[in-house]
Coordinates of C-alpha atoms in Angstrom, one line a residue:
X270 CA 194.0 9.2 78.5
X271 CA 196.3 6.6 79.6
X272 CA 198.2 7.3 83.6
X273 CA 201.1 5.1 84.2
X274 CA 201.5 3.2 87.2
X275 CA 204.7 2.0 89.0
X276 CA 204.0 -1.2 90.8
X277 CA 206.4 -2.7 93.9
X278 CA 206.2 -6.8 92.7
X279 CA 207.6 -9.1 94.9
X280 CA 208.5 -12.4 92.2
X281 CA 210.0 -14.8 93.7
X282 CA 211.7 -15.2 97.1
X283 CA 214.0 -12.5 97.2
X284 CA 213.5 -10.6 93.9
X285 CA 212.4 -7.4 94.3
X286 CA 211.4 -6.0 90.9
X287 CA 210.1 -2.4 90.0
X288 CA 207.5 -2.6 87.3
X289 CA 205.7 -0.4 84.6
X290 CA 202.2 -1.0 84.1
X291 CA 199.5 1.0 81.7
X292 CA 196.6 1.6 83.4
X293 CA 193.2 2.3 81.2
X294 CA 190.5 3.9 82.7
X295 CA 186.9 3.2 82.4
X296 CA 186.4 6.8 80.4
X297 CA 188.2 8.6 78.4
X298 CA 190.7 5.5 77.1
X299 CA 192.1 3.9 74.0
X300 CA 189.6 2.6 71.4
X301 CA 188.3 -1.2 71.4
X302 CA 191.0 -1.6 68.8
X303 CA 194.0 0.1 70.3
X304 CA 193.5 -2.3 73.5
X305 CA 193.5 -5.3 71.0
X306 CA 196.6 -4.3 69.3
X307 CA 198.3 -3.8 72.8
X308 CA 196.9 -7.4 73.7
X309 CA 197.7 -9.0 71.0
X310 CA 201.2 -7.2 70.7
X311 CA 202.2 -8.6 74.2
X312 CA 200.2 -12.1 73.6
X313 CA 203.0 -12.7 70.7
X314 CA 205.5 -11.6 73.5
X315 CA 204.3 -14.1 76.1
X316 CA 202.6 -11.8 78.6
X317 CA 199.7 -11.6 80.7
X318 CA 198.1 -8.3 81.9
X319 CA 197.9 -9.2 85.4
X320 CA 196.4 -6.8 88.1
X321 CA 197.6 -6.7 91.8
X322 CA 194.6 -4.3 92.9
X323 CA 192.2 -2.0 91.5
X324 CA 194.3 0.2 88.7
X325 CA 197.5 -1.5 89.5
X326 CA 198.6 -3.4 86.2
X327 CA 201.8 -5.1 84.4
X328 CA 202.1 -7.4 81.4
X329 CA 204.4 -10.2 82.9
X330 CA 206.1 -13.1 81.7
X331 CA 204.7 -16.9 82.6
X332 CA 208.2 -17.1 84.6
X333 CA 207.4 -14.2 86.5
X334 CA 203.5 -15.5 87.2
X335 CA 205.1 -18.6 88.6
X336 CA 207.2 -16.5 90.9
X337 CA 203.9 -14.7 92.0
X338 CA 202.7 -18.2 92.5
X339 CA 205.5 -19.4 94.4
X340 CA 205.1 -16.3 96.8
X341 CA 201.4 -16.7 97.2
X342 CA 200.7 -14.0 95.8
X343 CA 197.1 -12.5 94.8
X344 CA 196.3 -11.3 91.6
X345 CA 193.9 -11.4 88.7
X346 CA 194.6 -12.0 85.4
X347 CA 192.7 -9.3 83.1
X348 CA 194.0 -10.2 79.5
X349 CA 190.7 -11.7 78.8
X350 CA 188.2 -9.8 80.9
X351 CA 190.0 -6.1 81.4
X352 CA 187.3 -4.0 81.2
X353 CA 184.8 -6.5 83.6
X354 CA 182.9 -4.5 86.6
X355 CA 179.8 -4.0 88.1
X356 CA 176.9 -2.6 85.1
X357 CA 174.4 0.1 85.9
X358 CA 171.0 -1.4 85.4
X359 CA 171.6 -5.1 85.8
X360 CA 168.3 -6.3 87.0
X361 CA 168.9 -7.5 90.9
X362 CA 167.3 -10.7 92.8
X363 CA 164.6 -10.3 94.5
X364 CA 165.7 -11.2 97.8
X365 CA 165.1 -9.1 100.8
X366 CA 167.3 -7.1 102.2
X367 CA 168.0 -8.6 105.9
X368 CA 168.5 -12.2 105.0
X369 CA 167.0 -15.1 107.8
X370 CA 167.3 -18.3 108.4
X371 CA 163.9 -19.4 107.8
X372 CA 164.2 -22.9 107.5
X373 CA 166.0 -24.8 110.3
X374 CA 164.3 -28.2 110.6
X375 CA 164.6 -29.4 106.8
X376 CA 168.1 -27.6 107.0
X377 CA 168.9 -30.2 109.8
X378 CA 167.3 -33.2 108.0
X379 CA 170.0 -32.9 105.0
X380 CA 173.1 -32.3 107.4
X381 CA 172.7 -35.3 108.8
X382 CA 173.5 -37.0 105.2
X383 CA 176.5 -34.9 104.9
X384 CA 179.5 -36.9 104.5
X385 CA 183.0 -36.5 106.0
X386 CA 184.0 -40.1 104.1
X387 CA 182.4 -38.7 100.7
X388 CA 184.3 -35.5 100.3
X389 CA 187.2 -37.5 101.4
X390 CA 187.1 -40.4 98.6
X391 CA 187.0 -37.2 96.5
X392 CA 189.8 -35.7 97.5
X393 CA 191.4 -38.6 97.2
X394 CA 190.2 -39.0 93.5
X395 CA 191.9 -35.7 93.0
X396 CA 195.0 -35.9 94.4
X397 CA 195.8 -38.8 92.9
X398 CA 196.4 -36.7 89.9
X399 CA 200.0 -35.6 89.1
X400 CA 198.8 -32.2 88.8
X401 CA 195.4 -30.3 88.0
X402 CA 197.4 -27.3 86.1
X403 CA 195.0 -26.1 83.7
X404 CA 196.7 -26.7 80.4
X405 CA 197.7 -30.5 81.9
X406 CA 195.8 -33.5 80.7
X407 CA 195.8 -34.6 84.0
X408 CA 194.5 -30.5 84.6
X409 CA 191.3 -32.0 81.9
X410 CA 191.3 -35.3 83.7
X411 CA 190.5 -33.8 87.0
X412 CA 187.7 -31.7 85.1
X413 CA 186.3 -34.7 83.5
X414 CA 186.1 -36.5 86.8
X415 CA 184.3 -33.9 88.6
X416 CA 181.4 -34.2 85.4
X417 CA 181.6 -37.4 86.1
X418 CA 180.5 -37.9 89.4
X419 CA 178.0 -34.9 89.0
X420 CA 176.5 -37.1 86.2
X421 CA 176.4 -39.8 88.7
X422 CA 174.6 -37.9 91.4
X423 CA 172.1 -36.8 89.3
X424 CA 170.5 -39.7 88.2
X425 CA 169.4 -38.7 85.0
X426 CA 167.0 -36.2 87.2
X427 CA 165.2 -34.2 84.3
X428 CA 165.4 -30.7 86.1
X429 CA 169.3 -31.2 86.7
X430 CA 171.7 -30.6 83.8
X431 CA 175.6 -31.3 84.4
X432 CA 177.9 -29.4 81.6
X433 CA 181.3 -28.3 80.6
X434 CA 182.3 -24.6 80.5
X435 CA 184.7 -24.7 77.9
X436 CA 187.7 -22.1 77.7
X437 CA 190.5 -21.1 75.6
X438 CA 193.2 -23.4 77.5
X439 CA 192.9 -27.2 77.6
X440 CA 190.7 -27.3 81.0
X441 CA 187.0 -27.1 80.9
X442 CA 185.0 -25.7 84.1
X443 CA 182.3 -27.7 85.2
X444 CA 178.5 -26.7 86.3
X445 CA 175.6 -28.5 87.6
X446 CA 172.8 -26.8 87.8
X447 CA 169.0 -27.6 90.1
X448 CA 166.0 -25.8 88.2
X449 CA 164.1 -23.5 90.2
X450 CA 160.4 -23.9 90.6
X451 CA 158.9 -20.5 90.6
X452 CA 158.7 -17.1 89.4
X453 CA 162.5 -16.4 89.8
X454 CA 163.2 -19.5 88.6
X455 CA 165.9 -17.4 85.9
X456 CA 167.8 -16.1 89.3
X457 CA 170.8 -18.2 90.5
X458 CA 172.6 -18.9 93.7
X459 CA 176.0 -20.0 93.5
X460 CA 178.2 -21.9 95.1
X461 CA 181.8 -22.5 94.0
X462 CA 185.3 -24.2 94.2
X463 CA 188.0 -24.5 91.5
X464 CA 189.2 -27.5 90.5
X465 CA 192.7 -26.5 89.2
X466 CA 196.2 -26.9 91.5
X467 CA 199.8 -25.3 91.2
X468 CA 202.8 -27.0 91.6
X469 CA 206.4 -24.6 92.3
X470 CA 206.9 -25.2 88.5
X471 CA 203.9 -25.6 85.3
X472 CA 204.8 -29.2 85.3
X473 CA 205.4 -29.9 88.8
X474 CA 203.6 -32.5 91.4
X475 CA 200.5 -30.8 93.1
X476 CA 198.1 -33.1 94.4
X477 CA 196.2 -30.3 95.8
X478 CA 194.4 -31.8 98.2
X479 CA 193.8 -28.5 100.4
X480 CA 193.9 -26.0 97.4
X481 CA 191.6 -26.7 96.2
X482 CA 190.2 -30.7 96.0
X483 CA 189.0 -29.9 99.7
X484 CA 186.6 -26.8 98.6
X485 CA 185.7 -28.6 95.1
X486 CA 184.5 -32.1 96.7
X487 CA 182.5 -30.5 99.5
X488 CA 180.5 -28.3 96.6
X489 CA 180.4 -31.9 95.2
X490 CA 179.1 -33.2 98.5
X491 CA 176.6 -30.4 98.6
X492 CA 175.2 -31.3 95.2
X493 CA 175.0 -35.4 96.2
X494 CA 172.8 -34.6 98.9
X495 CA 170.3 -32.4 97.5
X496 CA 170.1 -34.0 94.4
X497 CA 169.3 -37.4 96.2
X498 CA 166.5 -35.4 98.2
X499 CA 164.9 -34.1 95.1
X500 CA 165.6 -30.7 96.9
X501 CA 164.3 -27.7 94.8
X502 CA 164.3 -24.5 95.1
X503 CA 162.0 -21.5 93.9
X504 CA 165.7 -19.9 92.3
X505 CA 167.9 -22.2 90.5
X506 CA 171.1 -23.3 92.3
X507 CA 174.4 -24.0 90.1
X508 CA 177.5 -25.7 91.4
X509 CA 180.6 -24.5 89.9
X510 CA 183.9 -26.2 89.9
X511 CA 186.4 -23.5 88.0
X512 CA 189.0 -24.3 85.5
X513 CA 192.7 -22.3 85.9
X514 CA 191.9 -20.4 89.3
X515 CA 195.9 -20.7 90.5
X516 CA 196.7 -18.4 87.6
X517 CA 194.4 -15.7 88.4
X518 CA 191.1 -16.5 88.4
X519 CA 190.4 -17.2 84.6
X520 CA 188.0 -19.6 84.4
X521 CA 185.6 -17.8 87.3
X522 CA 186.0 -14.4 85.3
X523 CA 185.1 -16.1 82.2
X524 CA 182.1 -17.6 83.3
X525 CA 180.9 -14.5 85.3
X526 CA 181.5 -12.3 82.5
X527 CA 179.6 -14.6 80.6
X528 CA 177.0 -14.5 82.4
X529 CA 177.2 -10.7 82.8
X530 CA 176.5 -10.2 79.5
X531 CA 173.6 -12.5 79.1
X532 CA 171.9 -10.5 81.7
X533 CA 171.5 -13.2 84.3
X534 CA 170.8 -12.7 87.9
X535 CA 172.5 -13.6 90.6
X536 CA 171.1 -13.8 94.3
X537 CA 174.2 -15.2 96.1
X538 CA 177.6 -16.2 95.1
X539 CA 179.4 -18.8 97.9
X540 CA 182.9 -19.5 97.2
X541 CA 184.8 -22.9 98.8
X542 CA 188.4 -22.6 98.2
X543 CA 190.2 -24.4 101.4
X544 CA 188.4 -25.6 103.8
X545 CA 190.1 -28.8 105.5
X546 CA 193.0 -27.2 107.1
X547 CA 193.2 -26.6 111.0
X548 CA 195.6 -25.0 112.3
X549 CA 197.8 -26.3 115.9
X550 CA 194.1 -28.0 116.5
X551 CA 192.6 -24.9 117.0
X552 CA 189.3 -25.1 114.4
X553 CA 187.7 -22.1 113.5
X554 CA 185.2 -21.1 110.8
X555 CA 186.8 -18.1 108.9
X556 CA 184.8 -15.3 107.5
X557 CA 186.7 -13.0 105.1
X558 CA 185.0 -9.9 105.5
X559 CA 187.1 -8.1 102.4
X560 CA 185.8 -7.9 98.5
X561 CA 182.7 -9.6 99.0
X562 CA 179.6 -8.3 99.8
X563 CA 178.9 -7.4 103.6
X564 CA 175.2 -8.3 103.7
X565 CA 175.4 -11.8 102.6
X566 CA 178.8 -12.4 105.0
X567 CA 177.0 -10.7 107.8
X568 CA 174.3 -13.9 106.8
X569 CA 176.7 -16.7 106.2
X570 CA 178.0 -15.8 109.8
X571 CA 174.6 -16.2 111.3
X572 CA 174.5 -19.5 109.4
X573 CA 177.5 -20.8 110.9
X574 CA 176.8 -19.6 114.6
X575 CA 173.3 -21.9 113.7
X576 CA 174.9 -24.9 112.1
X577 CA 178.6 -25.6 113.3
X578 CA 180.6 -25.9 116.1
X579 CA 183.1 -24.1 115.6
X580 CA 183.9 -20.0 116.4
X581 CA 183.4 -17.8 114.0
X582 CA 186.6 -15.2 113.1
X583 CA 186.9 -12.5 110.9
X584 CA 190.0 -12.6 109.0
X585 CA 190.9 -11.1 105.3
X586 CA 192.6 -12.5 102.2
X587 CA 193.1 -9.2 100.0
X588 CA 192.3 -8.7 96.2
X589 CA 191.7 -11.5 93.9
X590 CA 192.5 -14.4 96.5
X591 CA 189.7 -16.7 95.6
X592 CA 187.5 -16.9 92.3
X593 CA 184.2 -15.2 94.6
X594 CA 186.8 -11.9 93.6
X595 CA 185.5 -12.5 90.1
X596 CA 181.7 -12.3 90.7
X597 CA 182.7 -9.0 92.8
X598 CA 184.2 -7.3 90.3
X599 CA 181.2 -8.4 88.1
X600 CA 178.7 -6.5 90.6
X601 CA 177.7 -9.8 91.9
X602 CA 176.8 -10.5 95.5
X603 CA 179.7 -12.9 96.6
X604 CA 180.7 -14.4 100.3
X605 CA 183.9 -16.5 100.8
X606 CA 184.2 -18.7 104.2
X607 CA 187.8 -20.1 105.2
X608 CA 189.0 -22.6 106.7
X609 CA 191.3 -20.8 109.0
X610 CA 192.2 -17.1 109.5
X611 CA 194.1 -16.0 106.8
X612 CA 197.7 -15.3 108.6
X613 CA 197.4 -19.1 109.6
X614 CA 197.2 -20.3 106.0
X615 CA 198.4 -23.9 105.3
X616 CA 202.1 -23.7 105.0
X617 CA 201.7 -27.2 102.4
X618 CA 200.1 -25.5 99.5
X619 CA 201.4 -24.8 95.8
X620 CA 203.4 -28.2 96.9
X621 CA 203.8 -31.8 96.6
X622 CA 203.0 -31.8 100.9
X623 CA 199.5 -30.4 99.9
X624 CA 198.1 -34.4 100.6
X625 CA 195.4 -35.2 102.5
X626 CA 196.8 -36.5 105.2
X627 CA 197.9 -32.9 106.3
X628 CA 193.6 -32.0 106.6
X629 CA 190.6 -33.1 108.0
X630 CA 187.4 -34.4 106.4
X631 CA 185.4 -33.8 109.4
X632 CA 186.4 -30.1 109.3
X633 CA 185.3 -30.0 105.5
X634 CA 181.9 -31.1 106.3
X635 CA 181.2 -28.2 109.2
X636 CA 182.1 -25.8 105.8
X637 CA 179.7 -28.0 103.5
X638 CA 176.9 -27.8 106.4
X639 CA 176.7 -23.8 105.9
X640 CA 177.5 -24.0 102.2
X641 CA 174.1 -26.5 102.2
X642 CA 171.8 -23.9 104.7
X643 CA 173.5 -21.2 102.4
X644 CA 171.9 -22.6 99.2
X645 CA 168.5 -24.0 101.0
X646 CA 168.1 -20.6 102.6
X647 CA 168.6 -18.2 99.8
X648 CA 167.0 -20.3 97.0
X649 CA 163.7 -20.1 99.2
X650 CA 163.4 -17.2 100.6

């Protein structure tokens, strides 16, 4: 059975556009090969089957994507993944159920080698680029710097591996990856940033320096540190810098999916998408408290309340703001800090203003101090 759904799309600044969408449910739908037909039918048209919110759907244009874009708009893009959710029977971690901090005096030790000036040379490294669209060779460049420094970092460390995800479109993702030491050594906490920007046009300037070279170089920052400790955990801990995120989270989906289907185990997804921003000098350490799971939030606050500054707010993003949305929708346990509350976002972003003169470094680091207790904390415990 097939229902058809009207959606209300905003595209653009002041186009108001009313559009038909098929939506397939999980039972009782078209074959394997009737859904390939209708992808590959409106792939040979140009199309995308983009989704606004859960059974809310429309093939659309590139053009009409980039007026999405333009509006800051969230979506997901499905062609690839359209029938990705949550699987009965995937084994779970074995983490408890209330999550503590359990380890504050190592925890300490490492923050103290966090660097403001690190993430910032990063950034800088970044932005430099024209763009970091993901079908760009300066979108690959950006990719092939991040492995880079990884490769750096690790210092040829035998229980650390540095690799590129590789996708359909130009841009690889990138994933470093700490070996566990013991029994659940095959379970994996997360922690995430995507390395792609978005201009107003495909081709247009977008240093990105906020969106999303700030989130990306403090996962980096994360990584220098405990790889130059020899940290380990009893899980493995994998640091994820995804490919084509400004498009609607293809390269998180991909790798999620992936990972879906080989039957690996997750413990705890963090995402870092924005986190230099600070809005009229008023810090705060943003919690979005909407599709991610509440446990782990309810534990990333703790950890910020115990290792920043700054005051914690609950604020939301909606669906499919971030690339954590893609390890949701997977059945994955995901958390997403921000660097602001939502209805403050940074005005600069999706533009050539998005530099890093416009953010602070210092308020990265307080975001890469509870991304570090975060991956300590839950690959231990």
């Amino acid at each position: 059975m097939k229902v058809v759904v009207t959606l209300a799309c905003v595209l653009g600044l002041a186009l108001f556009v009313v559009c038909s969408a098929t939506f397939t449910p999980a039972t009782g739908g078209p074959s394997d090969a009737e859904q390939t037909t209708e992808v590959m039918r409106n792939a040979l048209r140009g199309r995308r089957w983009i989704e606004f919110k859960e059974g809310e759907r429309a093939w659309l244009t590139e053009k009409q994507i980039q007026q999405l874009i333009n509006a800051k708009a969230h979506f997901m893009d499905v062609t690839d993944h359209p029938g990705l959710r949550p699987i009965d029977g995937l084994t779970s971690s074995t983490l408890p159920d209330v999550l503590i901090p359990r380890h504050p005096e190592s925890i300490d030790k490492l923050l103290k080698e966090l660097s403001a000036e690190q993430i910032g040379q990063t950034i800088t490294d970044l932005s430099q680029l024209y763009t970091r669209f993901y079908t760009s060779t300066t979108g690959v460049e950006g990719a092939k710097l991040l492995h880079s420094k990884y490769s750096e970092f690790a210092r040829n460390q035998s229980h650390i591996s540095v690799r590129f995800f590789e996708h359909t479109w130009p841009q690889p993702s990138v994933i470093a990856r700490i070996e566990g030491t013991g029994e659940n050594a095959h379970e994996l906490v997360i922690l995430g940033g995507h390395e792609d920007s978005v201009g107003f046009s495909t081709t247009g300037r977008s240093p990105g320096a906020d969106d999303d070279a700030s989130g990306s170089s403090s996962v980096l920052e994360v990584f220098r540190v405990l790889a130059s400790n020899g940290f380990r955990g009893s899980r493995s801990i994998e640091f994820h810098a995804y490919a084509a995120e400004e498009v609607g989270l293809l390269g998180s989906q991909a790798i999620a999916s992936t990972y879906q289907k080989e039957g690996k185990v997750v413990a705890g997804m963090m995402q870092l998408d924005m986190v230099g921003y600070v809005n009229n000098n008023d810090p705060v350490f943003g919690i979005v408290t909407d599709y991610v799971n509440e446990s782990l939030t309810q534990f990333v606050r703790e950890l910020a309340q115990e290792y920043t500054h700054l005051p914690v707010k609950n604020t939301k993003c909606g669906y499919g703001c971030s690339d954590h949305a893609s390890w949701t929708k997977a059945g994955y346990p995901s958390a997403f800090p921000f660097e602001t509350d939502f209805s403050n976002i940074n005005p600069n972003i999706h533009s050539p203003q998005d530099t890093l003169d416009k953010i602070s470094t210092e308020h990265a680091r307080e975001f890469a101090k509870v991304a570090l207790a975060f991956l300590v904390e839950l690959s231990t415990q």
